mmCIF file with all atom_site columns, C-alpha atoms in Angstrom:
data_model
loop_
_atom_site.group_PDB
_atom_site.id
_atom_site.type_symbol
_atom_site.label_atom_id
_atom_site.label_alt_id
_atom_site.label_comp_id
_atom_site.label_asym_id
_atom_site.label_entity_id
_atom_site.label_seq_id
_atom_site.pdbx_PDB_ins_code
_atom_site.Cartn_x
_atom_site.Cartn_y
_atom_site.Cartn_z
_atom_site.occupancy
_atom_site.B_iso_or_equiv
_atom_site.pdbx_formal_charge
_atom_site.auth_seq_id
_atom_site.auth_comp_id
_atom_site.auth_asym_id
_atom_site.auth_atom_id
_atom_site.pdbx_PDB_model_num
ATOM 1   C CA . GLY A 1 1   ? 50.173 186.747 42.555 1.00 77.00 ? 1   GLY A CA 1
ATOM 2   C CA . GLU A 1 2   ? 49.616 188.343 39.185 1.00 87.00 ? 2   GLU A CA 1
ATOM 3   C CA . ASN A 1 3   ? 46.496 187.300 37.259 1.00 92.00 ? 3   ASN A CA 1
ATOM 4   C CA . VAL A 1 4   ? 46.191 188.018 33.543 1.00 96.00 ? 4   VAL A CA 1
ATOM 5   C CA . GLU A 1 5   ? 42.904 187.705 31.683 1.00 96.00 ? 5   GLU A CA 1
ATOM 6   C CA . GLN A 1 6   ? 42.838 187.652 27.893 1.00 97.00 ? 6   GLN A CA 1
ATOM 7   C CA . HIS A 1 7   ? 39.924 188.214 25.483 1.00 97.00 ? 7   HIS A CA 1
ATOM 8   C CA . PRO A 1 8   ? 38.644 186.986 23.156 1.00 97.00 ? 8   PRO A CA 1
ATOM 9   C CA . SER A 1 9   ? 39.628 183.327 23.289 1.00 96.00 ? 9   SER A CA 1
ATOM 10  C CA . THR A 1 10  ? 39.038 182.970 19.541 1.00 97.00 ? 10  THR A CA 1
ATOM 11  C CA . LEU A 1 11  ? 39.036 185.574 16.790 1.00 98.00 ? 11  LEU A CA 1
ATOM 12  C CA . SER A 1 12  ? 38.241 185.130 13.108 1.00 98.00 ? 12  SER A CA 1
ATOM 13  C CA . VAL A 1 13  ? 39.013 187.986 10.727 1.00 98.00 ? 13  VAL A CA 1
ATOM 14  C CA . GLN A 1 14  ? 38.938 188.524 6.989  1.00 98.00 ? 14  GLN A CA 1
ATOM 15  C CA . GLU A 1 15  ? 42.319 188.890 5.346  1.00 98.00 ? 15  GLU A CA 1
ATOM 16  C CA . GLY A 1 16  ? 43.236 192.557 5.260  1.00 97.00 ? 16  GLY A CA 1
ATOM 17  C CA . ASP A 1 17  ? 41.102 193.477 8.276  1.00 97.00 ? 17  ASP A CA 1
ATOM 18  C CA . SER A 1 18  ? 42.462 194.372 11.720 1.00 98.00 ? 18  SER A CA 1
ATOM 19  C CA . ALA A 1 19  ? 42.592 192.154 14.802 1.00 98.00 ? 19  ALA A CA 1
ATOM 20  C CA . VAL A 1 20  ? 42.568 193.357 18.395 1.00 98.00 ? 20  VAL A CA 1
ATOM 21  C CA . ILE A 1 21  ? 43.313 191.271 21.487 1.00 98.00 ? 21  ILE A CA 1
ATOM 22  C CA . LYS A 1 22  ? 42.856 192.689 24.967 1.00 98.00 ? 22  LYS A CA 1
ATOM 23  C CA . CYS A 1 23  ? 44.410 191.715 28.290 1.00 98.00 ? 23  CYS A CA 1
ATOM 24  C CA . THR A 1 24  ? 43.913 192.909 31.840 1.00 98.00 ? 24  THR A CA 1
ATOM 25  C CA . TYR A 1 25  ? 46.251 192.387 34.757 1.00 97.00 ? 25  TYR A CA 1
ATOM 26  C CA . SER A 1 26  ? 45.726 192.532 38.496 1.00 96.00 ? 26  SER A CA 1
ATOM 27  C CA . ASP A 1 27  ? 49.019 193.687 40.019 1.00 94.00 ? 27  ASP A CA 1
ATOM 28  C CA . SER A 1 28  ? 49.490 197.423 39.546 1.00 94.00 ? 28  SER A CA 1
ATOM 29  C CA . ALA A 1 29  ? 53.231 196.961 40.131 1.00 93.00 ? 29  ALA A CA 1
ATOM 30  C CA . SER A 1 30  ? 53.634 194.908 36.930 1.00 94.00 ? 30  SER A CA 1
ATOM 31  C CA . ASN A 1 31  ? 55.764 196.813 34.459 1.00 92.00 ? 31  ASN A CA 1
ATOM 32  C CA . TYR A 1 32  ? 56.749 194.449 31.651 1.00 94.00 ? 32  TYR A CA 1
ATOM 33  C CA . PHE A 1 33  ? 54.200 193.227 29.083 1.00 96.00 ? 33  PHE A CA 1
ATOM 34  C CA . PRO A 1 34  ? 55.319 190.915 26.249 1.00 96.00 ? 34  PRO A CA 1
ATOM 35  C CA . TRP A 1 35  ? 53.245 189.267 23.552 1.00 98.00 ? 35  TRP A CA 1
ATOM 36  C CA . TYR A 1 36  ? 54.095 185.819 22.195 1.00 98.00 ? 36  TYR A CA 1
ATOM 37  C CA . LYS A 1 37  ? 52.878 184.127 19.039 1.00 98.00 ? 37  LYS A CA 1
ATOM 38  C CA . GLN A 1 38  ? 52.636 180.352 18.800 1.00 97.00 ? 38  GLN A CA 1
ATOM 39  C CA . GLU A 1 39  ? 51.952 178.791 15.428 1.00 96.00 ? 39  GLU A CA 1
ATOM 40  C CA . LEU A 1 40  ? 50.441 175.327 15.314 1.00 93.00 ? 40  LEU A CA 1
ATOM 41  C CA . GLY A 1 41  ? 52.965 172.778 16.553 1.00 91.00 ? 41  GLY A CA 1
ATOM 42  C CA . LYS A 1 42  ? 55.649 175.398 17.033 1.00 94.00 ? 42  LYS A CA 1
ATOM 43  C CA . ARG A 1 43  ? 57.281 177.077 19.991 1.00 96.00 ? 43  ARG A CA 1
ATOM 44  C CA . PRO A 1 44  ? 56.086 180.477 21.290 1.00 96.00 ? 44  PRO A CA 1
ATOM 45  C CA . GLN A 1 45  ? 58.038 183.433 19.932 1.00 97.00 ? 45  GLN A CA 1
ATOM 46  C CA . LEU A 1 46  ? 58.152 187.022 21.138 1.00 97.00 ? 46  LEU A CA 1
ATOM 47  C CA . ILE A 1 47  ? 56.556 189.429 18.673 1.00 98.00 ? 47  ILE A CA 1
ATOM 48  C CA . ILE A 1 48  ? 56.536 192.655 20.662 1.00 97.00 ? 48  ILE A CA 1
ATOM 49  C CA . ASP A 1 49  ? 56.869 193.873 24.242 1.00 95.00 ? 49  ASP A CA 1
ATOM 50  C CA . ILE A 1 50  ? 56.256 197.083 26.130 1.00 94.00 ? 50  ILE A CA 1
ATOM 51  C CA . ARG A 1 51  ? 57.414 198.460 29.444 1.00 91.00 ? 51  ARG A CA 1
ATOM 52  C CA . SER A 1 52  ? 55.352 200.589 31.782 1.00 85.00 ? 52  SER A CA 1
ATOM 53  C CA . ASN A 1 53  ? 57.144 203.823 30.958 1.00 84.00 ? 53  ASN A CA 1
ATOM 54  C CA . VAL A 1 54  ? 55.775 203.654 27.395 1.00 83.00 ? 54  VAL A CA 1
ATOM 55  C CA . GLY A 1 55  ? 52.132 203.969 26.329 1.00 90.00 ? 55  GLY A CA 1
ATOM 56  C CA . GLU A 1 56  ? 52.382 202.577 22.824 1.00 94.00 ? 56  GLU A CA 1
ATOM 57  C CA . LYS A 1 57  ? 54.858 200.705 20.675 1.00 94.00 ? 57  LYS A CA 1
ATOM 58  C CA . LYS A 1 58  ? 54.705 199.787 16.982 1.00 96.00 ? 58  LYS A CA 1
ATOM 59  C CA . ASP A 1 59  ? 56.565 197.341 14.805 1.00 95.00 ? 59  ASP A CA 1
ATOM 60  C CA . GLN A 1 60  ? 55.354 197.321 11.201 1.00 96.00 ? 60  GLN A CA 1
ATOM 61  C CA . ARG A 1 61  ? 51.800 195.888 11.255 1.00 97.00 ? 61  ARG A CA 1
ATOM 62  C CA . ILE A 1 62  ? 51.834 195.168 14.990 1.00 98.00 ? 62  ILE A CA 1
ATOM 63  C CA . ALA A 1 63  ? 51.221 197.632 17.795 1.00 98.00 ? 63  ALA A CA 1
ATOM 64  C CA . VAL A 1 64  ? 50.714 197.337 21.534 1.00 98.00 ? 64  VAL A CA 1
ATOM 65  C CA . THR A 1 65  ? 49.044 199.896 23.787 1.00 97.00 ? 65  THR A CA 1
ATOM 66  C CA . LEU A 1 66  ? 49.203 200.056 27.561 1.00 96.00 ? 66  LEU A CA 1
ATOM 67  C CA . ASN A 1 67  ? 46.808 201.784 29.944 1.00 95.00 ? 67  ASN A CA 1
ATOM 68  C CA . LYS A 1 68  ? 48.392 201.601 33.407 1.00 94.00 ? 68  LYS A CA 1
ATOM 69  C CA . THR A 1 69  ? 45.487 203.333 35.123 1.00 94.00 ? 69  THR A CA 1
ATOM 70  C CA . ALA A 1 70  ? 42.983 200.782 33.862 1.00 95.00 ? 70  ALA A CA 1
ATOM 71  C CA . LYS A 1 71  ? 45.522 197.948 34.058 1.00 96.00 ? 71  LYS A CA 1
ATOM 72  C CA . HIS A 1 72  ? 44.974 196.728 30.553 1.00 95.00 ? 72  HIS A CA 1
ATOM 73  C CA . PHE A 1 73  ? 47.012 196.370 27.384 1.00 97.00 ? 73  PHE A CA 1
ATOM 74  C CA . SER A 1 74  ? 46.099 195.437 23.850 1.00 98.00 ? 74  SER A CA 1
ATOM 75  C CA . LEU A 1 75  ? 47.657 193.973 20.724 1.00 98.00 ? 75  LEU A CA 1
ATOM 76  C CA . HIS A 1 76  ? 46.640 195.411 17.372 1.00 98.00 ? 76  HIS A CA 1
ATOM 77  C CA . ILE A 1 77  ? 47.417 193.670 14.092 1.00 98.00 ? 77  ILE A CA 1
ATOM 78  C CA . THR A 1 78  ? 46.608 195.636 10.936 1.00 97.00 ? 78  THR A CA 1
ATOM 79  C CA . GLU A 1 79  ? 46.222 194.359 7.373  1.00 98.00 ? 79  GLU A CA 1
ATOM 80  C CA . THR A 1 80  ? 46.062 190.760 8.570  1.00 98.00 ? 80  THR A CA 1
ATOM 81  C CA . GLN A 1 81  ? 47.596 188.043 6.414  1.00 97.00 ? 81  GLN A CA 1
ATOM 82  C CA . PRO A 1 82  ? 47.197 184.233 6.458  1.00 96.00 ? 82  PRO A CA 1
ATOM 83  C CA . GLU A 1 83  ? 50.546 183.883 8.222  1.00 96.00 ? 83  GLU A CA 1
ATOM 84  C CA . ASP A 1 84  ? 49.103 185.831 11.161 1.00 98.00 ? 84  ASP A CA 1
ATOM 85  C CA . SER A 1 85  ? 46.938 182.789 11.988 1.00 98.00 ? 85  SER A CA 1
ATOM 86  C CA . ALA A 1 86  ? 48.256 181.496 15.318 1.00 98.00 ? 86  ALA A CA 1
ATOM 87  C CA . VAL A 1 87  ? 47.659 181.538 19.068 1.00 97.00 ? 87  VAL A CA 1
ATOM 88  C CA . TYR A 1 88  ? 48.675 184.808 20.708 1.00 98.00 ? 88  TYR A CA 1
ATOM 89  C CA . PHE A 1 89  ? 49.564 185.049 24.394 1.00 97.00 ? 89  PHE A CA 1
ATOM 90  C CA . CYS A 1 90  ? 49.863 188.197 26.455 1.00 97.00 ? 90  CYS A CA 1
ATOM 91  C CA . ALA A 1 91  ? 51.899 188.205 29.656 1.00 97.00 ? 91  ALA A CA 1
ATOM 92  C CA . ALA A 1 92  ? 52.804 190.471 32.547 1.00 96.00 ? 92  ALA A CA 1
ATOM 93  C CA . SER A 1 93  ? 55.596 190.536 35.083 1.00 92.00 ? 93  SER A CA 1
ATOM 94  C CA . LEU A 1 94  ? 57.227 192.700 37.699 1.00 87.00 ? 94  LEU A CA 1
ATOM 95  C CA . ASN A 1 95  ? 60.086 193.191 35.238 1.00 73.00 ? 95  ASN A CA 1
ATOM 96  C CA . ASP A 1 96  ? 61.470 189.814 36.257 1.00 82.00 ? 96  ASP A CA 1
ATOM 97  C CA . TYR A 1 97  ? 61.372 186.420 34.618 1.00 84.00 ? 97  TYR A CA 1
ATOM 98  C CA . LYS A 1 98  ? 58.250 185.197 36.426 1.00 88.00 ? 98  LYS A CA 1
ATOM 99  C CA . LEU A 1 99  ? 55.795 185.827 33.609 1.00 92.00 ? 99  LEU A CA 1
ATOM 100 C CA . SER A 1 100 ? 52.058 185.380 34.110 1.00 94.00 ? 100 SER A CA 1
ATOM 101 C CA . PHE A 1 101 ? 50.471 184.482 30.784 1.00 95.00 ? 101 PHE A CA 1
ATOM 102 C CA . GLY A 1 102 ? 46.925 184.905 29.588 1.00 96.00 ? 102 GLY A CA 1
ATOM 103 C CA . ALA A 1 103 ? 45.036 181.845 28.362 1.00 95.00 ? 103 ALA A CA 1
ATOM 104 C CA . GLY A 1 104 ? 45.661 182.691 24.720 1.00 96.00 ? 104 GLY A CA 1
ATOM 105 C CA . THR A 1 105 ? 43.692 183.890 21.690 1.00 97.00 ? 105 THR A CA 1
ATOM 106 C CA . THR A 1 106 ? 43.381 181.704 18.613 1.00 97.00 ? 106 THR A CA 1
ATOM 107 C CA . VAL A 1 107 ? 43.408 183.995 15.589 1.00 98.00 ? 107 VAL A CA 1
ATOM 108 C CA . THR A 1 108 ? 42.201 182.691 12.237 1.00 98.00 ? 108 THR A CA 1
ATOM 109 C CA . VAL A 1 109 ? 42.660 184.835 9.136  1.00 98.00 ? 109 VAL A CA 1
ATOM 110 C CA . ARG A 1 110 ? 40.160 183.919 6.408  1.00 96.00 ? 110 ARG A CA 1
ATOM 111 C CA . ALA A 1 111 ? 41.359 184.279 2.831  1.00 91.00 ? 111 ALA A CA 1
ATOM 112 C CA . LYS B 2 1   ? 73.611 179.628 16.864 1.00 67.00 ? 1   LYS B CA 1
ATOM 113 C CA . ALA B 2 2   ? 71.795 176.607 18.241 1.00 82.00 ? 2   ALA B CA 1
ATOM 114 C CA . GLY B 2 3   ? 68.414 177.181 19.841 1.00 94.00 ? 3   GLY B CA 1
ATOM 115 C CA . VAL B 2 4   ? 67.012 175.827 23.075 1.00 97.00 ? 4   VAL B CA 1
ATOM 116 C CA . THR B 2 5   ? 67.056 172.040 23.114 1.00 97.00 ? 5   THR B CA 1
ATOM 117 C CA . GLN B 2 6   ? 64.711 169.933 25.193 1.00 98.00 ? 6   GLN B CA 1
ATOM 118 C CA . THR B 2 7   ? 64.836 166.184 25.726 1.00 97.00 ? 7   THR B CA 1
ATOM 119 C CA . PRO B 2 8   ? 62.985 163.936 25.538 1.00 98.00 ? 8   PRO B CA 1
ATOM 120 C CA . ARG B 2 9   ? 60.427 165.334 23.105 1.00 97.00 ? 9   ARG B CA 1
ATOM 121 C CA . TYR B 2 10  ? 57.756 162.796 23.975 1.00 98.00 ? 10  TYR B CA 1
ATOM 122 C CA . LEU B 2 11  ? 57.285 160.445 26.882 1.00 97.00 ? 11  LEU B CA 1
ATOM 123 C CA . ILE B 2 12  ? 54.589 158.297 28.407 1.00 98.00 ? 12  ILE B CA 1
ATOM 124 C CA . LYS B 2 13  ? 54.503 157.480 32.099 1.00 98.00 ? 13  LYS B CA 1
ATOM 125 C CA . THR B 2 14  ? 52.035 155.901 34.484 1.00 98.00 ? 14  THR B CA 1
ATOM 126 C CA . ARG B 2 15  ? 50.598 157.382 37.654 1.00 98.00 ? 15  ARG B CA 1
ATOM 127 C CA . GLY B 2 16  ? 52.989 157.299 40.573 1.00 98.00 ? 16  GLY B CA 1
ATOM 128 C CA . GLN B 2 17  ? 56.134 157.281 38.467 1.00 98.00 ? 17  GLN B CA 1
ATOM 129 C CA . GLN B 2 18  ? 58.594 160.139 38.301 1.00 98.00 ? 18  GLN B CA 1
ATOM 130 C CA . VAL B 2 19  ? 60.061 161.911 35.294 1.00 98.00 ? 19  VAL B CA 1
ATOM 131 C CA . THR B 2 20  ? 63.087 164.086 34.551 1.00 98.00 ? 20  THR B CA 1
ATOM 132 C CA . LEU B 2 21  ? 63.140 166.562 31.673 1.00 98.00 ? 21  LEU B CA 1
ATOM 133 C CA . SER B 2 22  ? 66.247 168.254 30.361 1.00 98.00 ? 22  SER B CA 1
ATOM 134 C CA . CYS B 2 23  ? 66.850 171.666 28.799 1.00 98.00 ? 23  CYS B CA 1
ATOM 135 C CA . SER B 2 24  ? 69.965 173.034 27.141 1.00 98.00 ? 24  SER B CA 1
ATOM 136 C CA . PRO B 2 25  ? 69.780 176.828 26.769 1.00 97.00 ? 25  PRO B CA 1
ATOM 137 C CA . ILE B 2 26  ? 71.194 179.017 24.041 1.00 96.00 ? 26  ILE B CA 1
ATOM 138 C CA . SER B 2 27  ? 74.928 179.496 24.510 1.00 95.00 ? 27  SER B CA 1
ATOM 139 C CA . GLY B 2 28  ? 75.572 182.501 26.735 1.00 93.00 ? 28  GLY B CA 1
ATOM 140 C CA . HIS B 2 29  ? 72.102 182.485 28.290 1.00 93.00 ? 29  HIS B CA 1
ATOM 141 C CA . ARG B 2 30  ? 72.202 182.142 32.053 1.00 93.00 ? 30  ARG B CA 1
ATOM 142 C CA . SER B 2 31  ? 68.487 182.112 32.872 1.00 94.00 ? 31  SER B CA 1
ATOM 143 C CA . VAL B 2 32  ? 66.292 179.073 32.316 1.00 96.00 ? 32  VAL B CA 1
ATOM 144 C CA . SER B 2 33  ? 62.540 179.100 32.962 1.00 96.00 ? 33  SER B CA 1
ATOM 145 C CA . TRP B 2 34  ? 60.059 176.244 32.885 1.00 98.00 ? 34  TRP B CA 1
ATOM 146 C CA . TYR B 2 35  ? 56.390 176.474 31.909 1.00 97.00 ? 35  TYR B CA 1
ATOM 147 C CA . GLN B 2 36  ? 53.551 173.983 31.789 1.00 98.00 ? 36  GLN B CA 1
ATOM 148 C CA . GLN B 2 37  ? 51.223 174.363 28.798 1.00 96.00 ? 37  GLN B CA 1
ATOM 149 C CA . THR B 2 38  ? 47.796 172.754 28.748 1.00 93.00 ? 38  THR B CA 1
ATOM 150 C CA . PRO B 2 39  ? 44.834 173.419 26.424 1.00 85.00 ? 39  PRO B CA 1
ATOM 151 C CA . GLY B 2 40  ? 42.810 176.359 27.646 1.00 75.00 ? 40  GLY B CA 1
ATOM 152 C CA . GLN B 2 41  ? 45.209 177.196 30.485 1.00 79.00 ? 41  GLN B CA 1
ATOM 153 C CA . GLY B 2 42  ? 47.913 178.936 28.556 1.00 87.00 ? 42  GLY B CA 1
ATOM 154 C CA . LEU B 2 43  ? 51.393 178.792 29.985 1.00 95.00 ? 43  LEU B CA 1
ATOM 155 C CA . GLN B 2 44  ? 51.771 178.329 33.725 1.00 96.00 ? 44  GLN B CA 1
ATOM 156 C CA . PHE B 2 45  ? 55.072 179.407 35.281 1.00 95.00 ? 45  PHE B CA 1
ATOM 157 C CA . LEU B 2 46  ? 56.892 176.669 37.200 1.00 96.00 ? 46  LEU B CA 1
ATOM 158 C CA . PHE B 2 47  ? 60.259 178.167 38.145 1.00 94.00 ? 47  PHE B CA 1
ATOM 159 C CA . GLU B 2 48  ? 63.242 180.126 36.889 1.00 94.00 ? 48  GLU B CA 1
ATOM 160 C CA . TYR B 2 49  ? 66.926 179.435 37.510 1.00 95.00 ? 49  TYR B CA 1
ATOM 161 C CA . PHE B 2 50  ? 69.828 181.829 37.185 1.00 93.00 ? 50  PHE B CA 1
ATOM 162 C CA . SER B 2 51  ? 73.433 180.925 37.940 1.00 92.00 ? 51  SER B CA 1
ATOM 163 C CA . GLU B 2 52  ? 72.406 177.613 39.515 1.00 94.00 ? 52  GLU B CA 1
ATOM 164 C CA . THR B 2 53  ? 69.969 179.317 41.910 1.00 94.00 ? 53  THR B CA 1
ATOM 165 C CA . GLN B 2 54  ? 66.198 179.267 41.824 1.00 94.00 ? 54  GLN B CA 1
ATOM 166 C CA . ARG B 2 55  ? 65.326 182.926 41.403 1.00 91.00 ? 55  ARG B CA 1
ATOM 167 C CA . ASN B 2 56  ? 61.556 182.687 40.937 1.00 90.00 ? 56  ASN B CA 1
ATOM 168 C CA . LYS B 2 57  ? 58.972 180.036 41.744 1.00 92.00 ? 57  LYS B CA 1
ATOM 169 C CA . GLY B 2 58  ? 55.386 179.507 40.620 1.00 93.00 ? 58  GLY B CA 1
ATOM 170 C CA . ASN B 2 59  ? 52.451 177.987 42.460 1.00 93.00 ? 59  ASN B CA 1
ATOM 171 C CA . PHE B 2 60  ? 53.028 174.320 41.786 1.00 96.00 ? 60  PHE B CA 1
ATOM 172 C CA . PRO B 2 61  ? 53.204 171.607 44.459 1.00 97.00 ? 61  PRO B CA 1
ATOM 173 C CA . GLY B 2 62  ? 56.506 170.350 45.799 1.00 96.00 ? 62  GLY B CA 1
ATOM 174 C CA . ARG B 2 63  ? 56.338 167.341 43.472 1.00 98.00 ? 63  ARG B CA 1
ATOM 175 C CA . PHE B 2 64  ? 57.707 169.704 40.837 1.00 98.00 ? 64  PHE B CA 1
ATOM 176 C CA . SER B 2 65  ? 61.364 170.540 41.288 1.00 97.00 ? 65  SER B CA 1
ATOM 177 C CA . GLY B 2 66  ? 64.254 171.682 39.203 1.00 97.00 ? 66  GLY B CA 1
ATOM 178 C CA . ARG B 2 67  ? 67.898 172.488 39.171 1.00 97.00 ? 67  ARG B CA 1
ATOM 179 C CA . GLN B 2 68  ? 70.495 174.207 37.050 1.00 97.00 ? 68  GLN B CA 1
ATOM 180 C CA . PHE B 2 69  ? 74.047 173.141 36.435 1.00 97.00 ? 69  PHE B CA 1
ATOM 181 C CA . SER B 2 70  ? 77.175 175.249 36.114 1.00 95.00 ? 70  SER B CA 1
ATOM 182 C CA . ASN B 2 71  ? 76.918 175.139 32.303 1.00 94.00 ? 71  ASN B CA 1
ATOM 183 C CA . SER B 2 72  ? 73.371 176.604 32.589 1.00 95.00 ? 72  SER B CA 1
ATOM 184 C CA . ARG B 2 73  ? 71.700 173.380 31.504 1.00 97.00 ? 73  ARG B CA 1
ATOM 185 C CA . SER B 2 74  ? 68.610 172.696 33.545 1.00 98.00 ? 74  SER B CA 1
ATOM 186 C CA . GLU B 2 75  ? 66.490 169.742 34.553 1.00 98.00 ? 75  GLU B CA 1
ATOM 187 C CA . MET B 2 76  ? 63.048 169.553 36.025 1.00 98.00 ? 76  MET B CA 1
ATOM 188 C CA . ASN B 2 77  ? 61.653 166.598 37.887 1.00 98.00 ? 77  ASN B CA 1
ATOM 189 C CA . VAL B 2 78  ? 58.090 165.607 38.630 1.00 98.00 ? 78  VAL B CA 1
ATOM 190 C CA . SER B 2 79  ? 57.593 162.916 41.241 1.00 96.00 ? 79  SER B CA 1
ATOM 191 C CA . THR B 2 80  ? 54.518 160.823 41.993 1.00 97.00 ? 80  THR B CA 1
ATOM 192 C CA . LEU B 2 81  ? 52.938 161.633 38.639 1.00 98.00 ? 81  LEU B CA 1
ATOM 193 C CA . GLU B 2 82  ? 49.202 162.350 38.447 1.00 97.00 ? 82  GLU B CA 1
ATOM 194 C CA . LEU B 2 83  ? 46.922 162.247 35.411 1.00 97.00 ? 83  LEU B CA 1
ATOM 195 C CA . GLY B 2 84  ? 46.652 166.035 35.567 1.00 95.00 ? 84  GLY B CA 1
ATOM 196 C CA . ASP B 2 85  ? 50.386 166.382 34.993 1.00 97.00 ? 85  ASP B CA 1
ATOM 197 C CA . SER B 2 86  ? 49.866 165.463 31.337 1.00 97.00 ? 86  SER B CA 1
ATOM 198 C CA . ALA B 2 87  ? 50.996 168.559 29.453 1.00 97.00 ? 87  ALA B CA 1
ATOM 199 C CA . LEU B 2 88  ? 53.588 170.140 27.235 1.00 97.00 ? 88  LEU B CA 1
ATOM 200 C CA . TYR B 2 89  ? 56.514 171.308 29.346 1.00 98.00 ? 89  TYR B CA 1
ATOM 201 C CA . LEU B 2 90  ? 58.330 174.233 27.804 1.00 98.00 ? 90  LEU B CA 1
ATOM 202 C CA . CYS B 2 91  ? 61.752 175.458 28.731 1.00 97.00 ? 91  CYS B CA 1
ATOM 203 C CA . ALA B 2 92  ? 62.856 178.975 27.865 1.00 97.00 ? 92  ALA B CA 1
ATOM 204 C CA . SER B 2 93  ? 66.241 180.598 28.101 1.00 95.00 ? 93  SER B CA 1
ATOM 205 C CA . SER B 2 94  ? 67.233 184.245 28.268 1.00 93.00 ? 94  SER B CA 1
ATOM 206 C CA . LEU B 2 95  ? 70.258 186.353 28.995 1.00 89.00 ? 95  LEU B CA 1
ATOM 207 C CA . GLY B 2 96  ? 68.982 186.756 32.528 1.00 82.00 ? 96  GLY B CA 1
ATOM 208 C CA . GLY B 2 97  ? 69.827 190.364 33.219 1.00 79.00 ? 97  GLY B CA 1
ATOM 209 C CA . ARG B 2 98  ? 68.183 192.358 35.990 1.00 74.00 ? 98  ARG B CA 1
ATOM 210 C CA . ALA B 2 99  ? 65.342 193.485 33.728 1.00 77.00 ? 99  ALA B CA 1
ATOM 211 C CA . ALA B 2 100 ? 63.019 190.990 32.104 1.00 82.00 ? 100 ALA B CA 1
ATOM 212 C CA . GLY B 2 101 ? 63.668 190.306 28.445 1.00 87.00 ? 101 GLY B CA 1
ATOM 213 C CA . GLU B 2 102 ? 62.878 188.005 25.573 1.00 92.00 ? 102 GLU B CA 1
ATOM 214 C CA . LEU B 2 103 ? 62.366 184.338 26.329 1.00 95.00 ? 103 LEU B CA 1
ATOM 215 C CA . PHE B 2 104 ? 63.582 181.833 23.749 1.00 96.00 ? 104 PHE B CA 1
ATOM 216 C CA . PHE B 2 105 ? 61.495 178.698 24.003 1.00 97.00 ? 105 PHE B CA 1
ATOM 217 C CA . GLY B 2 106 ? 62.382 175.131 23.218 1.00 97.00 ? 106 GLY B CA 1
ATOM 218 C CA . GLU B 2 107 ? 60.015 172.839 21.324 1.00 96.00 ? 107 GLU B CA 1
ATOM 219 C CA . GLY B 2 108 ? 58.873 171.267 24.568 1.00 97.00 ? 108 GLY B CA 1
ATOM 220 C CA . SER B 2 109 ? 58.602 167.848 26.149 1.00 98.00 ? 109 SER B CA 1
ATOM 221 C CA . ARG B 2 110 ? 55.136 166.342 25.797 1.00 97.00 ? 110 ARG B CA 1
ATOM 222 C CA . LEU B 2 111 ? 54.332 164.232 28.837 1.00 98.00 ? 111 LEU B CA 1
ATOM 223 C CA . THR B 2 112 ? 51.415 161.816 28.877 1.00 97.00 ? 112 THR B CA 1
ATOM 224 C CA . VAL B 2 113 ? 50.470 160.220 32.191 1.00 97.00 ? 113 VAL B CA 1
ATOM 225 C CA . LEU B 2 114 ? 48.328 157.098 31.975 1.00 97.00 ? 114 LEU B CA 1
#
């Protein structure tokens, strides 16, 4: 089955700096890659997703890049704010609803 | 519109018992997925139901089972509970089309096995 590895497990950044989280996947047939954000005590929520026919996607301060050849994808958050502090999960699937999630990255934005 | 509702929110069981968790999806959503969340392990896929049929299954033992009713509500059952089953069980609903899309998660059912 699909195996997704996520790094780093924790990330501390100064407010206003950028944060980058990287994930690798094992199944070259995977073609759907969402990112979920889970604030403390809350439910995970989708923040951005990308499909394999696209190399990059942006939504305001958030961007995701996908390198199919290397089988890795990354989340970039620019101009970080305190409300960006949360656990971020990457995931991969064969464009179905069986998502394989990474172990998560705890992001802390220091004021 | 109402979000995904999971019941019960918290429960404590002892080893060997069984438990049933319930999930009511967003109105109009036909796909319901279940995930187990434990510290350091992220979210582990259990199974997904669409139109009362199990469409996808994860790598959990047969003690974990589920079902979906005609109104798309879903239940999952864990029999012969083990200490390692202690976790947050998250249900997620989606429209369920052919292509994967956004999952809308419930707040979860936190199970503690003593």
